[in-house]
mmCIF file of C-alpha atoms in Angstrom:
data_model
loop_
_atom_site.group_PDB
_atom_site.id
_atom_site.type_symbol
_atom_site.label_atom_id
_atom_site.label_comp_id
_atom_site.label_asym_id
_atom_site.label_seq_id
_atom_site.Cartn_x
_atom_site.Cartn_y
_atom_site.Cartn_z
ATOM 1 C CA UNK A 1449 23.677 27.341 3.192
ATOM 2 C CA UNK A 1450 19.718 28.132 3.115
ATOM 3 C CA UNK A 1451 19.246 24.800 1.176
ATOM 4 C CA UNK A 1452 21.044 23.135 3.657
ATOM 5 C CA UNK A 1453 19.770 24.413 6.527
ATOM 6 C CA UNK A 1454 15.980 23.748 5.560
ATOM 7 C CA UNK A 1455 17.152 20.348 4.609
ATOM 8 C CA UNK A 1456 18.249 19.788 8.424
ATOM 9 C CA UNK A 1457 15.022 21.092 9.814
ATOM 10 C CA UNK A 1458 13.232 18.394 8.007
ATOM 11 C CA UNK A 1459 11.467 20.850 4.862
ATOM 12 C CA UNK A 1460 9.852 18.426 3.184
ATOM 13 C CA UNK A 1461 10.631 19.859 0.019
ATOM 14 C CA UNK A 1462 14.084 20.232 -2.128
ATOM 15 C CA UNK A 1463 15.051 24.381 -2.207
ATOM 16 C CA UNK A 1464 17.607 25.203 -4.509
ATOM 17 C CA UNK A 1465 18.905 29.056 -5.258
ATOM 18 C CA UNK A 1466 17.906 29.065 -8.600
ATOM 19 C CA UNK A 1467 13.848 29.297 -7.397
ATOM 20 C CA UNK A 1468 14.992 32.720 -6.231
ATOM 21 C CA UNK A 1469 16.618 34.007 -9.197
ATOM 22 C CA UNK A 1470 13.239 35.590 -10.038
ATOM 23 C CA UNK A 1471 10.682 37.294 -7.580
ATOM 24 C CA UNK A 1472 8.984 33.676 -5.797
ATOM 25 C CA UNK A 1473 6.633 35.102 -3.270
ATOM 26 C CA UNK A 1474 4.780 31.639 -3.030
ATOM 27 C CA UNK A 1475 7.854 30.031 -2.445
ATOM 28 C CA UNK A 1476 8.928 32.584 0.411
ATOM 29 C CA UNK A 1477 5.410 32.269 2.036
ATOM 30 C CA UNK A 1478 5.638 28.813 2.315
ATOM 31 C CA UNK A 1479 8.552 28.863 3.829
ATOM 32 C CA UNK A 1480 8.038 31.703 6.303
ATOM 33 C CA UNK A 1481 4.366 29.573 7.702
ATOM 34 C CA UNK A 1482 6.949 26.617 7.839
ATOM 35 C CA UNK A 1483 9.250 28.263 9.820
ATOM 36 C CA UNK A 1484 6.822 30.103 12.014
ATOM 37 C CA UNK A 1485 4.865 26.888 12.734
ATOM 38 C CA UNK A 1486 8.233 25.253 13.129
ATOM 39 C CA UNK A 1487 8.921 27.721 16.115
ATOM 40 C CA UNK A 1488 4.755 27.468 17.388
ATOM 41 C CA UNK A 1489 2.624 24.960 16.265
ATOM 42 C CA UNK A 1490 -0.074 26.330 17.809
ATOM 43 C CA UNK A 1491 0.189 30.164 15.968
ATOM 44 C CA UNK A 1492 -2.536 31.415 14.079
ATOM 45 C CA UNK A 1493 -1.645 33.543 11.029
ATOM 46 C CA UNK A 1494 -3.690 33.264 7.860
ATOM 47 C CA UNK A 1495 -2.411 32.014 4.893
ATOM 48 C CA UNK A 1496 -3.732 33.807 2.397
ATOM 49 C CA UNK A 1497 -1.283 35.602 -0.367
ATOM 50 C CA UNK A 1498 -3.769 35.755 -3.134
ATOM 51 C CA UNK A 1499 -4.012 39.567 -3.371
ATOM 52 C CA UNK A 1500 -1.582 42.282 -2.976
ATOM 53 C CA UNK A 1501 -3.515 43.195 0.484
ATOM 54 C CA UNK A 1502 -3.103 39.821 2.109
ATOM 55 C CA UNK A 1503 0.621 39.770 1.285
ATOM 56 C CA UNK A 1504 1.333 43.091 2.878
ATOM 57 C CA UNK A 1505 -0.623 41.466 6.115
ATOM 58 C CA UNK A 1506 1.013 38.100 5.627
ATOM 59 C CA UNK A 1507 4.819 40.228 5.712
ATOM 60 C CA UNK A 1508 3.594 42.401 9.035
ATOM 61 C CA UNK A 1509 2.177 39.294 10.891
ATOM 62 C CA UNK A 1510 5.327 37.198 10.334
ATOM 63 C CA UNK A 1511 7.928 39.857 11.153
ATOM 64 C CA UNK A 1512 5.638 40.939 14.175
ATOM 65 C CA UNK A 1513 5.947 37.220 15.391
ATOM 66 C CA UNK A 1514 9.186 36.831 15.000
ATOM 67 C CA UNK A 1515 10.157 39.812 16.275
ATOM 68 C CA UNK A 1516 7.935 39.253 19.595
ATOM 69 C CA UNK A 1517 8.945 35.718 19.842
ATOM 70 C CA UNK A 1518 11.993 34.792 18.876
ATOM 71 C CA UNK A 1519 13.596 38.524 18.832
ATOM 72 C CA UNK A 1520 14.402 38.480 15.531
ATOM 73 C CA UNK A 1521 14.273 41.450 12.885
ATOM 74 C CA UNK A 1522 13.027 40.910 10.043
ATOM 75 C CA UNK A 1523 13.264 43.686 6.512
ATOM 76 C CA UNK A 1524 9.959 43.188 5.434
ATOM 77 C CA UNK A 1525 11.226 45.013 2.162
ATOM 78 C CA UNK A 1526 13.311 42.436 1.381
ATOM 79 C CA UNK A 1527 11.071 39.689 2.258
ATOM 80 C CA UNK A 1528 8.264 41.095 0.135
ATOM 81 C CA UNK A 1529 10.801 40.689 -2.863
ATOM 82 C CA UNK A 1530 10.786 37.617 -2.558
ATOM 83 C CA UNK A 1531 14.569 37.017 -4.365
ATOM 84 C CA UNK A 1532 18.161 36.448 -2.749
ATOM 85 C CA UNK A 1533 17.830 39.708 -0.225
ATOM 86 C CA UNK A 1534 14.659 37.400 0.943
ATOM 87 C CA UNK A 1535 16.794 34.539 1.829
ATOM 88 C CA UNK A 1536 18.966 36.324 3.604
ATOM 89 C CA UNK A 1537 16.121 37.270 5.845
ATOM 90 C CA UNK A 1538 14.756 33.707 5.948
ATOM 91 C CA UNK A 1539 18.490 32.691 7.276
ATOM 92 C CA UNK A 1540 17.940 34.681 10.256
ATOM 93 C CA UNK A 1541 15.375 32.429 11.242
ATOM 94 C CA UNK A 1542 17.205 28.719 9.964
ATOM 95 C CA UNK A 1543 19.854 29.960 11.612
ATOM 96 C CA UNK A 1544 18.564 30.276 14.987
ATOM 97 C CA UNK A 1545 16.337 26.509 14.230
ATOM 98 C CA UNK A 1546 19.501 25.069 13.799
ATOM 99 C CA UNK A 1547 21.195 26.369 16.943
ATOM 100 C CA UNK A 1548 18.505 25.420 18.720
ATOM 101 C CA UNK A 1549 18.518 21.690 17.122
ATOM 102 C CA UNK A 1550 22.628 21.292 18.342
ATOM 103 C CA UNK A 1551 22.075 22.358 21.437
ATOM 104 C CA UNK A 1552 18.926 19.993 22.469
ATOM 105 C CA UNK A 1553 21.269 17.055 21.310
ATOM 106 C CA UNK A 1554 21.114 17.210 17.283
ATOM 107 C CA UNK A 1555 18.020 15.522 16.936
ATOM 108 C CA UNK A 1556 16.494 16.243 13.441
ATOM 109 C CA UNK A 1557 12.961 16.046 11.545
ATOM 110 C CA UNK A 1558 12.336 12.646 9.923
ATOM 111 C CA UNK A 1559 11.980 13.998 5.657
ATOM 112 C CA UNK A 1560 8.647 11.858 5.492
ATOM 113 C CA UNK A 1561 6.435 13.901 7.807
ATOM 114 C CA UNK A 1562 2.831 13.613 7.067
ATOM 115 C CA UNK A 1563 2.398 16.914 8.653
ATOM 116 C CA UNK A 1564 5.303 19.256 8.767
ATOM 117 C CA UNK A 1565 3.412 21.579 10.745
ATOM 118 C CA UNK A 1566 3.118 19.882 13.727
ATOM 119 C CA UNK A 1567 5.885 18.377 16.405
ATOM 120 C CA UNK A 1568 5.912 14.487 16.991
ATOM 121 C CA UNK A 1569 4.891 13.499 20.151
ATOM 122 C CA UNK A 1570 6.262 10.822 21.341
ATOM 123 C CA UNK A 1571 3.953 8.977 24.447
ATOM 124 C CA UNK A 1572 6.462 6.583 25.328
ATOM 125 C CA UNK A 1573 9.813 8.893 25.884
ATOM 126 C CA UNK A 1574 7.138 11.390 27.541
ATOM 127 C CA UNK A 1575 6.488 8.483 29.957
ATOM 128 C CA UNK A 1576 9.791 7.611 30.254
ATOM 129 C CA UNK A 1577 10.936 11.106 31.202
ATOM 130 C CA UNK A 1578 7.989 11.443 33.684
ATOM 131 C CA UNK A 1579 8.878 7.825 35.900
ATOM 132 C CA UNK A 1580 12.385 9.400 35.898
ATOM 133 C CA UNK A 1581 10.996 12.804 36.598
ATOM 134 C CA UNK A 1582 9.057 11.279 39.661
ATOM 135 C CA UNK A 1583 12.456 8.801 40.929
ATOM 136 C CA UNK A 1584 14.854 11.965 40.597
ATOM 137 C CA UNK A 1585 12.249 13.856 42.827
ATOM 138 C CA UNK A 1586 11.864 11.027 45.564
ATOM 139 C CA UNK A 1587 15.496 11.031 45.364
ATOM 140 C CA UNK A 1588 16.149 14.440 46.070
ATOM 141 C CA UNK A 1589 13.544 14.305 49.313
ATOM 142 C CA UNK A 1590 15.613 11.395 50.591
ATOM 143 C CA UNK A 1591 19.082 13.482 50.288
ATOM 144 C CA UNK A 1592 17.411 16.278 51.629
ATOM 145 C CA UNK A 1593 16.525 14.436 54.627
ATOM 146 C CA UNK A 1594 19.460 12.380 54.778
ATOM 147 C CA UNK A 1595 21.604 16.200 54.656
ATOM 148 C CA UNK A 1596 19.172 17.516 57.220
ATOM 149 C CA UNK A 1597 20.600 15.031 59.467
ATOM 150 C CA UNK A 1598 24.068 15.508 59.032
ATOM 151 C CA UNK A 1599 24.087 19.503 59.467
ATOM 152 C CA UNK A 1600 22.140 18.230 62.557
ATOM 153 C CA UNK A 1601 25.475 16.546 63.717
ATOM 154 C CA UNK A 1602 27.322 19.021 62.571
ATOM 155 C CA UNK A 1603 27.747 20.773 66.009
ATOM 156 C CA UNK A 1604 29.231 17.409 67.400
ATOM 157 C CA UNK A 1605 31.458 16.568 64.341
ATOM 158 C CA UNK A 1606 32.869 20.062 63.796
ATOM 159 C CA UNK A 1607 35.723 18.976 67.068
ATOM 160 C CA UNK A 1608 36.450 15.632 65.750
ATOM 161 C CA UNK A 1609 36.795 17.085 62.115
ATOM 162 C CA UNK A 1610 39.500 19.887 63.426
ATOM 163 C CA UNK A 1611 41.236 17.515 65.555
ATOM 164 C CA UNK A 1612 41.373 15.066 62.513
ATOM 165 C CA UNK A 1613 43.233 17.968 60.208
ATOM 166 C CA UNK A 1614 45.362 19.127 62.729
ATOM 167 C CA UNK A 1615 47.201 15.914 63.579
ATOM 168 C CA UNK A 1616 49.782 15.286 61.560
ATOM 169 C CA UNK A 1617 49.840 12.839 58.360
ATOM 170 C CA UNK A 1618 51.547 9.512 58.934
ATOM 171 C CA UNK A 1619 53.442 8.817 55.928
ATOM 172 C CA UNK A 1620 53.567 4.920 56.385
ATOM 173 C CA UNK A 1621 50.081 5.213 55.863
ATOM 174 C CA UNK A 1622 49.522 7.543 53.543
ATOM 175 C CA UNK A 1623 52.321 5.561 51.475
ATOM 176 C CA UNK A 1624 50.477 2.188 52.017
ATOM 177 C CA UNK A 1625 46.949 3.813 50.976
ATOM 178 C CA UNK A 1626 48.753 4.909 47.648
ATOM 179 C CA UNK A 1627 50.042 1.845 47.466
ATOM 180 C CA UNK A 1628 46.784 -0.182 47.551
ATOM 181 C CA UNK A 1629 45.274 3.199 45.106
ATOM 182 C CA UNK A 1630 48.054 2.419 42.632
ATOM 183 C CA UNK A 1631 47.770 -1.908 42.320
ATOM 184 C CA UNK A 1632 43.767 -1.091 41.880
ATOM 185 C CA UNK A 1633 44.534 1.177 39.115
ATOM 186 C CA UNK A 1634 47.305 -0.981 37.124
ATOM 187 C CA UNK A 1635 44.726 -4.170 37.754
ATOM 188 C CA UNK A 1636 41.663 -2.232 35.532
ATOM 189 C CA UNK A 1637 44.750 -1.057 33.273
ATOM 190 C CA UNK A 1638 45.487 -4.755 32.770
ATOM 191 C CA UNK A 1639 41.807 -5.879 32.216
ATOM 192 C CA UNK A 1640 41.271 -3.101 30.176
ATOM 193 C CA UNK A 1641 44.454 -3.819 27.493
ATOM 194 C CA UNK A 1642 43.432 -7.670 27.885
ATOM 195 C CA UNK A 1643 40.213 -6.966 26.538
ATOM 196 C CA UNK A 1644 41.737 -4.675 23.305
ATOM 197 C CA UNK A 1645 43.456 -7.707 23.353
ATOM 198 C CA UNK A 1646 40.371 -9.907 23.038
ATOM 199 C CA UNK A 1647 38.891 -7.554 20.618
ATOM 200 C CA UNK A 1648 42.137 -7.782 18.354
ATOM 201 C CA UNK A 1649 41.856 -11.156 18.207
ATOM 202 C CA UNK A 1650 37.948 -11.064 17.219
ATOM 203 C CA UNK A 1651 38.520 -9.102 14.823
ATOM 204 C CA UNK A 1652 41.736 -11.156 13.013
ATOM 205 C CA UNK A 1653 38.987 -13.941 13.286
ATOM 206 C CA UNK A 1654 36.237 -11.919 11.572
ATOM 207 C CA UNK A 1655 38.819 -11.187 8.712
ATOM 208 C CA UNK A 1656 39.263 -14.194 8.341
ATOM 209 C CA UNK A 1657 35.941 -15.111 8.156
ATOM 210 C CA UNK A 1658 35.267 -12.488 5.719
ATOM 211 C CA UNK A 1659 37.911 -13.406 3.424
ATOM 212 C CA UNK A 1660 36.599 -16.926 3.120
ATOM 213 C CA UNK A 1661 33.434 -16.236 2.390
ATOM 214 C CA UNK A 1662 34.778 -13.875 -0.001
ATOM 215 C CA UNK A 1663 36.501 -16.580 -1.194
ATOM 216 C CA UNK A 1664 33.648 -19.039 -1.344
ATOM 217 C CA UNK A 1665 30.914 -15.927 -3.229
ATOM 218 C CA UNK A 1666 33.933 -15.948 -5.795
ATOM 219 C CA UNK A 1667 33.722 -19.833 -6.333
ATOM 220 C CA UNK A 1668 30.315 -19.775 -6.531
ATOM 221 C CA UNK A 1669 30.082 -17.210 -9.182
ATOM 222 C CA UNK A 1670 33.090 -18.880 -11.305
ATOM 223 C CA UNK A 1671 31.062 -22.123 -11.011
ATOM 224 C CA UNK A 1672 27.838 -20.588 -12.233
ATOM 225 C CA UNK A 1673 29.391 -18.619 -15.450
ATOM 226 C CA UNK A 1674 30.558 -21.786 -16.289
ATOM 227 C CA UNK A 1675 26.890 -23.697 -16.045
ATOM 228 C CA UNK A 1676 25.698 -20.634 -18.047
ATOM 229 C CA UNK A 1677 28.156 -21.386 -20.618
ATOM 230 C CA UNK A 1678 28.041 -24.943 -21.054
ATOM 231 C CA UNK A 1679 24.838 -26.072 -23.070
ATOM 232 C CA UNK A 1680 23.321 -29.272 -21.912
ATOM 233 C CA UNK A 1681 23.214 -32.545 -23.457
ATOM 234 C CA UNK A 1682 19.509 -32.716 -23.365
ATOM 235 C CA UNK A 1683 18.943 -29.494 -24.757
ATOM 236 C CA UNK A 1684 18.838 -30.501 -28.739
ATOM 237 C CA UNK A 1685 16.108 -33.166 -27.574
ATOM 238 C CA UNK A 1686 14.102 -31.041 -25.719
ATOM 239 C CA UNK A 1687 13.915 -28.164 -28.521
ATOM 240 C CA UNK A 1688 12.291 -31.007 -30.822
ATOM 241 C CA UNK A 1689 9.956 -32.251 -27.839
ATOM 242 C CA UNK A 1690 9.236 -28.412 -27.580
ATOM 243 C CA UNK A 1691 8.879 -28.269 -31.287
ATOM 244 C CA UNK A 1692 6.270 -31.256 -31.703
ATOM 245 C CA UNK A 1693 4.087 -30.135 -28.726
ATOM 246 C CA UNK A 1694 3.942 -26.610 -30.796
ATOM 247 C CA UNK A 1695 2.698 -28.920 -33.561
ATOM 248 C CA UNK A 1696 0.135 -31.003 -31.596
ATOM 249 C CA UNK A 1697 -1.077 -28.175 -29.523
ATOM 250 C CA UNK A 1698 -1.940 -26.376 -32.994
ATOM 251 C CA UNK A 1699 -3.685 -29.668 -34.731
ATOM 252 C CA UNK A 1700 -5.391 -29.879 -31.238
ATOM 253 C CA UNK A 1701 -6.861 -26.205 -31.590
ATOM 254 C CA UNK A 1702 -8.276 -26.989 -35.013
ATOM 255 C CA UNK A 1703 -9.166 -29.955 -34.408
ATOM 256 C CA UNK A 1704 -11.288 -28.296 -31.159
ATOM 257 C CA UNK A 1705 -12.659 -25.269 -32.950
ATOM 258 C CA UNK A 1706 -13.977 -27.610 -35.675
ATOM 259 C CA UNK A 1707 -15.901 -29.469 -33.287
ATOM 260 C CA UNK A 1708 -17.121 -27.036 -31.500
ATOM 261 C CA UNK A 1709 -18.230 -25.361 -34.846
ATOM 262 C CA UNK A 1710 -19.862 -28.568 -35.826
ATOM 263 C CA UNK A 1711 -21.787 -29.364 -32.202
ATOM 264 C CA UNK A 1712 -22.938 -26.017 -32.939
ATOM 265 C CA UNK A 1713 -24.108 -26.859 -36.351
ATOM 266 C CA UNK A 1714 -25.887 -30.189 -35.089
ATOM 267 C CA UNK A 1715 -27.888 -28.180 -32.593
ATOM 268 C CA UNK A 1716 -29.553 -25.397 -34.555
ATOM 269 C CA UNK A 1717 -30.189 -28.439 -36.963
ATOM 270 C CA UNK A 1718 -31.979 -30.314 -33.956
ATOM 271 C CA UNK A 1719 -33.670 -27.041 -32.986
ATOM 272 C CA UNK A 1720 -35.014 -26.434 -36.312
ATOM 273 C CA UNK A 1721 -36.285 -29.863 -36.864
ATOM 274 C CA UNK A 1722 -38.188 -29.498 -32.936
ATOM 275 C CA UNK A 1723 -40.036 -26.243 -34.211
ATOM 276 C CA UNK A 1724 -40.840 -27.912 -37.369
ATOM 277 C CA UNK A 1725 -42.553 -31.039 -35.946
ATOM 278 C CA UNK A 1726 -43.605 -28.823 -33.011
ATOM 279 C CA UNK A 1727 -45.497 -26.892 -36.240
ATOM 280 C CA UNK A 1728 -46.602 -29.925 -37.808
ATOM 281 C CA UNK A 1729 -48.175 -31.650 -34.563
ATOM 282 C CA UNK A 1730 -49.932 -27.875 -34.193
ATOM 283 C CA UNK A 1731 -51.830 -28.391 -37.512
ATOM 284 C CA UNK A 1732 -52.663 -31.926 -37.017
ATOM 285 C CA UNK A 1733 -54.738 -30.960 -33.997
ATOM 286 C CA UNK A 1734 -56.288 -28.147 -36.228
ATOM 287 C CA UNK A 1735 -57.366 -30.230 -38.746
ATOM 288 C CA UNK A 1736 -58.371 -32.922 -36.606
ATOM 289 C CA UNK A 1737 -60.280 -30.685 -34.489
ATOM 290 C CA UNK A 1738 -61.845 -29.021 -37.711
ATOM 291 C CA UNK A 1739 -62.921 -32.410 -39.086
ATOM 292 C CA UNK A 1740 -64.920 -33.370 -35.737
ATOM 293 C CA UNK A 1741 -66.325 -30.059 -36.570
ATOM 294 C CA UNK A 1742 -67.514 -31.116 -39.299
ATOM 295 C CA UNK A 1743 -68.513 -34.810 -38.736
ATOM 296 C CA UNK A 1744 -70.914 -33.142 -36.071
ATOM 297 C CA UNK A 1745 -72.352 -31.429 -38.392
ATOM 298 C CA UNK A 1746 -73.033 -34.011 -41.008
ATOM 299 C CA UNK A 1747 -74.245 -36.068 -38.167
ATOM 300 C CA UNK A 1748 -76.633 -33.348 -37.386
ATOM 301 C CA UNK A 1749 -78.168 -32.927 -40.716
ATOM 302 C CA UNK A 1750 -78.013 -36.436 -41.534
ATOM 303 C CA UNK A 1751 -80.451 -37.171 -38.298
ATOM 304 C CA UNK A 1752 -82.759 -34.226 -39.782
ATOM 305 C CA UNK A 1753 -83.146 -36.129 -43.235
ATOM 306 C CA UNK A 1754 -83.714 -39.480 -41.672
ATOM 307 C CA UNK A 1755 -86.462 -37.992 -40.185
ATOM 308 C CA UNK A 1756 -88.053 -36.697 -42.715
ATOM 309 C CA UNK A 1757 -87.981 -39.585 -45.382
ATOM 310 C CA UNK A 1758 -88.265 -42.804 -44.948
ATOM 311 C CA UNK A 1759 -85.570 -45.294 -44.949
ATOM 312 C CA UNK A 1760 -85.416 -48.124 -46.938
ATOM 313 C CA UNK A 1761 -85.061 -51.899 -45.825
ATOM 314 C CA UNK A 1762 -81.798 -52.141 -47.921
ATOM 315 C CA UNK A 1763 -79.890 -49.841 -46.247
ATOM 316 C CA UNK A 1764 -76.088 -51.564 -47.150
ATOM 317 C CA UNK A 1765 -75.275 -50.126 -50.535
ATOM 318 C CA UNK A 1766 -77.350 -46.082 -49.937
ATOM 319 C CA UNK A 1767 -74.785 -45.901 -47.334
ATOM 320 C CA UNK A 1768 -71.740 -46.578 -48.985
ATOM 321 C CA UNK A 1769 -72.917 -44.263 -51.464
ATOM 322 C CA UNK A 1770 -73.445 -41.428 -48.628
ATOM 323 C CA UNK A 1771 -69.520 -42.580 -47.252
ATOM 324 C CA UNK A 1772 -68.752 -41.955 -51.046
ATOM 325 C CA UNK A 1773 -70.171 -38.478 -51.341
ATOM 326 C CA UNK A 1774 -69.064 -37.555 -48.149
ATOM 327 C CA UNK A 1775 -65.857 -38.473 -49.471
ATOM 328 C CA UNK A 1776 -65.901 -36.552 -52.664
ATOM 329 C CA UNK A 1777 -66.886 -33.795 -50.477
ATOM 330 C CA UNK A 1778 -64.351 -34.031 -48.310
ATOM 331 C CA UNK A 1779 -60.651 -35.506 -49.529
ATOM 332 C CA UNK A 1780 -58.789 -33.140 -46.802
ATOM 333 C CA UNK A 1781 -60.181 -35.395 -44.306
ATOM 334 C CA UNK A 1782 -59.808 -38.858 -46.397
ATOM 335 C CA UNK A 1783 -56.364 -38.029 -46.241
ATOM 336 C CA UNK A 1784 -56.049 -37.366 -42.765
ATOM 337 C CA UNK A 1785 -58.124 -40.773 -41.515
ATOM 338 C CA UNK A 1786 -55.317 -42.660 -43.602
ATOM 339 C CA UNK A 1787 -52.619 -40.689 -41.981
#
């Protein structure tokens, strides 16, 4: 019955007996801030139940609460055990939840609160209530005037009203008025079986329609057990098509990673052979810059000499010899100028 109870009030966790076969103080304390903030959302009592000290207070504020509030009496003995004479306690308070739930029109907790603490307040039904609030109370001004009135007259209709009682009751007319009373009534009897009527037949026709369709969904699932079963024609010719793509797509692969591996090869190959005429064309201009270097300089001493002695008229064959020695002197750069 506790399970059952906290279930209805919307606890948004599952309480079985078996969590109070053994002392579950945790449990119990959860329960009782539940409950309590069920009842007053707006109550202040600490929840705290670390020590031994804050579960006495815990025990004294609850009962105190409930017992100013909702007149209940709680054993905090048995609550502080926090077993089955605990739950007996705690039913006290379901108990009177619940009551109060039936009474306001059954309405229950939704079990996905994000909050269970709190009430839902819903703006719109508040709104609702308040325009009726407001039409009930011009209402009730109008009838109050409107009934003002009439006691007003009440003096001058008091006569009429006793002579109307004390004459005596025609019974052609009273019979007539029944009459009329008793045709009115067997016409909305009438329109009332006609529509049972109406509804008998809608619902023969929604039978009906039910039964076909059940009909049809059971044709429909007959037909596709069968197209399950059958194997199609093209189905041997597609498993080879299936079978040589397989094939391809593998020869394809290979036939990619190879190429891939070899564009790879080719450009190292091409990078290597850059650096090395990149190297070459390096030493060139170091050599060829050395060997002006050095021209200068036999320039330079050669203009000293010719200074100094004398140069003959014949000067054709000394300076092939000179080209010679420079030659002999130098092979690095004969090799070079025929480069």
């Amino acid at each position: 019955d506790f399970a059952e109870t906290m279930r209805a009030l919307g606890y948004p966790r599952l309480i079985s007996m078996e969590n109070f076969r053994t002392p579950n103080f945790m449990l119990v304390s959860e329960v009782l801030l539940w409950l309590v903030r069920r009842y007053e959302p707006q109550t202040d009592i600490p929840p705290d139940v670390e020590t031994e000290q804050d579960r006495i207070f815990f025990i004294k504020a609850v009962a105190q609460f409930m017992a100013t509030k909702a007149h209940i009496k709680l054993n905090t003995k048995k609550l502080y055990q926090a077993d089955g004479y605990a739950v007996k306690e705690l039913l006290k308070v379901t108990s009177v939840l619940c009551g109060a739930m039936n009474t306001k029109g059954g309405e229950r907790a939704d079990g996905s609160e994000e909050d269970s603490s709190k009430f839902k307040f819903d703006l719109g039904s508040k709104i609702a209530d308040l325009k009726a609030a407001r039409q009930l109370a011009s209402e009730i001004t109008s009838k109050g005037a409107s009934l003002y009135d009439l006691l007003g007259k009440e003096v001058e209709l008091r006569e009429a009203r006793t002579e109307s009682i004390a004459r005596p009751l025609e019974m052609n007319e009273a019979e007539k008025v029944t009459k009329i009373a008793i045709s009115c009534v067997l016409e909305e009897v009438q329109k009332t079986k006609d529509l049972l009527n109406n509804v008998a037949l809608d619902e023969a026709n929604l039978e009906a329609k039910i039964d076909k369709r059940k009909l049809e969904v059971e044709r429909s699932q007959k037909r596709l057990q069968t197209l399950q079963s059958v194997r199609p024609a093209f189905m041997d010719e597609y498993e080879k098509i299936e079978e040589q793509l397989q094939k391809q797509y593998s020869v394809y692969l290979e036939k990619f990673l190879n190429l891939t591996y070899l564009e790879q090869l080719l450009d190292d190959h091409r990078q290597t052979e850059q650096e090395m005429f990149e190297e070459a064309a390096n030493t060139l201009r170091l050599m060829q810059h050395r060997l002006k270097e050095e021209e200068q300089l036999l320039l330079e001493t050669g203009n000293n000499d010719d200074s100094d002695i004398e140069i003959p008229e014949d000067e054709g064959p000394s300076s092939e010899v000179e080209d010679r020695q420079i030659r002999k002197q130098h092979p690095a750069m004969e090799t070079l100028l025929q480069g």
